[in-house]
Amino acid sequence: MFGKTTIANPSQNYISPEEYLAGEEISPIKHEYIRGEVYAMAGANDAHVTIAGNIFALLRNHLRGSGCRVFISDMKASIETADIFYYPDVMVTCDERDRATPNFKKYPCLIVEVLSQSTEAFDRGDKFADYQQIETLQEYVVISQKRQRVECFRRNAEGFWVLHTYNQGSEVHLASVNFHISIDALYEDVSFAENAAQEKN
């Protein structure tokens, strides 16, 4: 359905959210949707997939039986107020309303993105600004694949986002889901030397 990764003239080629969702059901590749335009998603490298898989598995084990659910990469986050659908690397929702929408979630409490060279500026900038429009979101976490570094942006009682940084030797705390884990566990099986070599190629 999607012939281009971006649309040159949105006024003539605007794709509605309904058309986008229908297209994603049959598309062989994933696309993110930003105000009528679709963007094909690139594949991920070894470190990216390993880190996302690690935090998904750890959160899945932690949340089992709690009523909260954790999703990895193939589940869309809907930002209705911004007319956007993103595919977070990992997302947690504890909201019963999200059971009504099997193809996307509107009320996550936690979103995690693993940074890559091509997406880091966007993940820290416009994407974070868009995610902030989700009223239920309590924490936005970005994880480096260049070194052991986790940045957790946590919404405080006044609605301001406060940065909590975790580095080598730290215990990572995600307050939204009452989760504590060593940073070593998040980076298990990640080779920074191999990742650096891949990014140069």
Short mmCIF file of C-alpha atoms in Angstrom, two decimals:
data_model
loop_
_atom_site.label_atom_id
_atom_site.label_comp_id
_atom_site.label_asym_id
_atom_site.label_seq_id
_atom_site.Cartn_x
_atom_site.Cartn_y
_atom_site.Cartn_z
CA MET A 1 0.00 0.00 0.00
CA PHE A 2 2.82 2.39 0.83
CA GLY A 3 4.76 3.27 -2.31
CA LYS A 4 7.20 5.73 -0.71
CA THR A 5 8.96 5.98 2.60
CA THR A 6 7.95 9.64 2.80
CA ILE A 7 5.29 11.64 1.05
CA ALA A 8 6.47 14.61 -1.01
CA ASN A 9 3.23 16.59 -1.04
CA PRO A 10 1.12 15.95 2.06
CA SER A 11 -1.79 18.07 0.79
CA GLN A 12 -2.26 15.73 -2.18
CA ASN A 13 -1.03 12.46 -0.69
CA TYR A 14 -2.25 12.59 2.90
CA ILE A 15 -2.84 9.13 4.36
CA SER A 16 -5.46 8.92 7.09
CA PRO A 17 -4.79 7.01 10.32
CA GLU A 18 -7.35 4.42 9.21
CA GLU A 19 -5.60 3.93 5.86
CA TYR A 20 -2.25 3.65 7.64
CA LEU A 21 -3.50 0.99 10.07
CA ALA A 22 -5.05 -1.00 7.24
CA GLY A 23 -1.82 -0.78 5.25
CA GLU A 24 0.31 -1.94 8.17
CA GLU A 25 -1.81 -5.08 8.46
CA ILE A 26 -0.59 -6.27 5.04
CA SER A 27 2.75 -4.48 4.68
CA PRO A 28 5.89 -6.70 4.71
CA ILE A 29 7.82 -3.90 6.45
CA LYS A 30 6.91 -1.62 9.33
CA HIS A 31 6.19 2.08 8.94
CA GLU A 32 5.81 4.84 11.48
CA TYR A 33 3.09 7.42 10.86
CA ILE A 34 3.49 11.15 11.46
CA ARG A 35 0.58 13.42 10.59
CA GLY A 36 -0.36 11.80 7.30
CA GLU A 37 3.11 10.73 6.20
CA VAL A 38 4.60 7.24 6.51
CA TYR A 39 8.24 6.38 7.12
CA ALA A 40 9.70 2.93 6.52
CA MET A 41 11.68 1.58 9.46
CA ALA A 42 15.23 0.33 9.03
CA GLY A 43 16.49 -2.92 10.51
CA ALA A 44 18.48 -3.03 13.74
CA ASN A 45 21.94 -4.35 14.56
CA ASP A 46 23.02 -7.05 17.04
CA ALA A 47 23.51 -4.73 20.02
CA HIS A 48 20.21 -2.93 19.48
CA VAL A 49 18.21 -6.17 19.29
CA THR A 50 20.05 -7.71 22.25
CA ILE A 51 19.50 -4.71 24.56
CA ALA A 52 15.81 -4.44 23.61
CA GLY A 53 15.39 -8.19 24.10
CA ASN A 54 17.10 -8.08 27.49
CA ILE A 55 14.92 -5.33 28.92
CA PHE A 56 11.79 -6.89 27.44
CA ALA A 57 12.56 -10.26 29.05
CA LEU A 58 13.44 -8.70 32.41
CA LEU A 59 10.31 -6.55 32.45
CA ARG A 60 8.12 -9.45 31.29
CA ASN A 61 9.35 -11.58 34.19
CA HIS A 62 8.94 -8.71 36.67
CA LEU A 63 5.40 -7.83 35.55
CA ARG A 64 4.02 -11.35 35.22
CA GLY A 65 0.69 -11.58 37.06
CA SER A 66 0.51 -7.83 37.74
CA GLY A 67 -2.05 -6.93 35.08
CA CYS A 68 0.57 -4.82 33.28
CA ARG A 69 1.77 -5.94 29.86
CA VAL A 70 5.04 -5.37 28.08
CA PHE A 71 5.44 -5.20 24.29
CA ILE A 72 8.53 -5.27 22.09
CA SER A 73 9.09 -3.43 18.76
CA ASP A 74 6.08 -4.73 16.78
CA MET A 75 3.42 -2.95 18.83
CA LYS A 76 2.48 0.63 17.91
CA ALA A 77 2.10 3.50 20.38
CA SER A 78 -0.70 5.85 19.34
CA ILE A 79 -0.37 9.55 20.14
CA GLU A 80 -3.86 10.64 19.22
CA THR A 81 -3.40 14.35 19.98
CA ALA A 82 -0.42 14.50 17.59
CA ASP A 83 -1.80 12.20 14.85
CA ILE A 84 1.17 9.86 15.24
CA PHE A 85 1.92 6.14 15.48
CA TYR A 86 5.40 5.05 16.58
CA TYR A 87 6.89 1.59 17.18
CA PRO A 88 8.76 1.85 20.52
CA ASP A 89 11.48 -0.70 21.15
CA VAL A 90 9.76 -1.65 24.42
CA MET A 91 6.50 -0.37 25.90
CA VAL A 92 4.55 -1.15 29.08
CA THR A 93 0.87 -0.47 29.65
CA CYS A 94 -1.07 -1.11 32.84
CA ASP A 95 -4.28 0.49 31.56
CA GLU A 96 -7.32 -1.71 30.97
CA ARG A 97 -8.42 0.55 28.10
CA ASP A 98 -5.51 -0.72 26.01
CA ARG A 99 -7.07 -4.19 25.86
CA ALA A 100 -9.65 -2.80 23.45
CA THR A 101 -7.06 -2.02 20.73
CA PRO A 102 -5.06 -5.10 19.67
CA ASN A 103 -2.92 -3.30 17.04
CA PHE A 104 -1.83 -0.25 19.04
CA LYS A 105 -1.72 1.08 22.60
CA LYS A 106 -2.76 4.58 23.67
CA TYR A 107 -2.08 4.57 27.42
CA PRO A 108 1.47 3.32 28.16
CA CYS A 109 3.18 4.20 31.43
CA LEU A 110 6.71 3.35 30.22
CA ILE A 111 8.41 3.63 26.82
CA VAL A 112 11.98 2.52 26.08
CA GLU A 113 14.03 3.36 23.00
CA VAL A 114 17.48 1.90 22.25
CA LEU A 115 19.54 4.62 20.61
CA SER A 116 21.28 4.12 17.29
CA GLN A 117 23.54 6.39 15.29
CA SER A 118 20.81 7.20 12.77
CA THR A 119 17.95 7.77 15.24
CA GLU A 120 19.56 9.21 18.39
CA ALA A 121 18.84 12.88 17.65
CA PHE A 122 15.23 12.13 16.71
CA ASP A 123 14.66 9.86 19.74
CA ARG A 124 15.97 12.57 22.08
CA GLY A 125 14.23 15.44 20.32
CA ASP A 126 11.01 15.35 18.32
CA LYS A 127 10.04 11.81 19.31
CA PHE A 128 10.42 12.55 23.02
CA ALA A 129 8.39 15.74 22.58
CA ASP A 130 5.66 13.71 20.89
CA TYR A 131 5.69 11.02 23.58
CA GLN A 132 5.24 13.69 26.26
CA GLN A 133 1.72 14.25 24.92
CA ILE A 134 0.69 10.81 26.23
CA GLU A 135 -0.98 11.69 29.52
CA THR A 136 -0.41 8.26 31.09
CA LEU A 137 3.31 8.17 30.28
CA GLN A 138 5.38 8.33 33.47
CA GLU A 139 8.85 7.44 32.16
CA TYR A 140 10.73 7.65 28.88
CA VAL A 141 13.97 5.68 28.80
CA VAL A 142 16.76 5.89 26.23
CA ILE A 143 19.53 3.30 26.27
CA SER A 144 22.92 3.77 24.61
CA GLN A 145 24.46 0.93 22.63
CA LYS A 146 27.90 2.60 22.57
CA ARG A 147 28.54 2.21 26.31
CA GLN A 148 26.68 1.35 29.51
CA ARG A 149 24.45 4.39 29.88
CA VAL A 150 20.72 4.57 30.59
CA GLU A 151 18.84 7.86 30.75
CA CYS A 152 15.43 7.83 32.37
CA PHE A 153 13.20 10.88 31.96
CA ARG A 154 10.62 10.69 34.76
CA ARG A 155 7.54 12.89 35.01
CA ASN A 156 7.27 14.39 38.50
CA ALA A 157 4.18 15.44 40.45
CA GLU A 158 4.28 18.91 38.87
CA GLY A 159 4.36 17.45 35.36
CA PHE A 160 8.02 18.27 34.70
CA TRP A 161 10.38 15.69 33.20
CA VAL A 162 13.39 14.98 35.43
CA LEU A 163 16.46 13.16 34.09
CA HIS A 164 17.92 10.23 36.04
CA THR A 165 21.16 8.84 34.56
CA TYR A 166 22.62 5.38 35.19
CA ASN A 167 26.14 4.34 34.18
CA GLN A 168 28.46 1.35 34.59
CA GLY A 169 28.03 -0.25 38.00
CA SER A 170 24.63 1.36 38.61
CA GLU A 171 21.32 -0.19 39.58
CA VAL A 172 18.63 1.05 37.20
CA HIS A 173 15.32 2.07 38.79
CA LEU A 174 12.13 2.41 36.77
CA ALA A 175 9.60 3.86 39.18
CA SER A 176 6.61 3.51 36.83
CA VAL A 177 6.69 -0.27 37.23
CA ASN A 178 8.64 -0.52 40.53
CA PHE A 179 11.56 -2.18 38.73
CA HIS A 180 15.17 -2.42 39.92
CA ILE A 181 17.88 -4.13 37.86
CA SER A 182 21.65 -3.95 37.50
CA ILE A 183 22.84 -2.18 34.39
CA ASP A 184 25.01 -5.23 33.64
CA ALA A 185 21.84 -7.30 33.19
CA LEU A 186 20.51 -4.86 30.60
CA TYR A 187 23.74 -5.15 28.62
CA GLU A 188 24.21 -8.92 28.93
CA ASP A 189 25.80 -10.40 25.77
CA VAL A 190 26.44 -6.96 24.23
CA SER A 191 29.89 -6.49 22.69
CA PHE A 192 30.75 -2.81 22.40
CA ALA A 193 33.78 -3.58 20.21
CA GLU A 194 31.62 -5.48 17.70
CA ASN A 195 29.00 -2.74 17.74
CA ALA A 196 31.59 -0.03 17.03
CA ALA A 197 32.88 -2.06 14.07
CA GLN A 198 29.34 -2.48 12.69
CA GLU A 199 28.64 1.26 12.90
CA LYS A 200 31.78 2.04 10.88
CA ASN A 201 30.70 -0.25 8.04
#
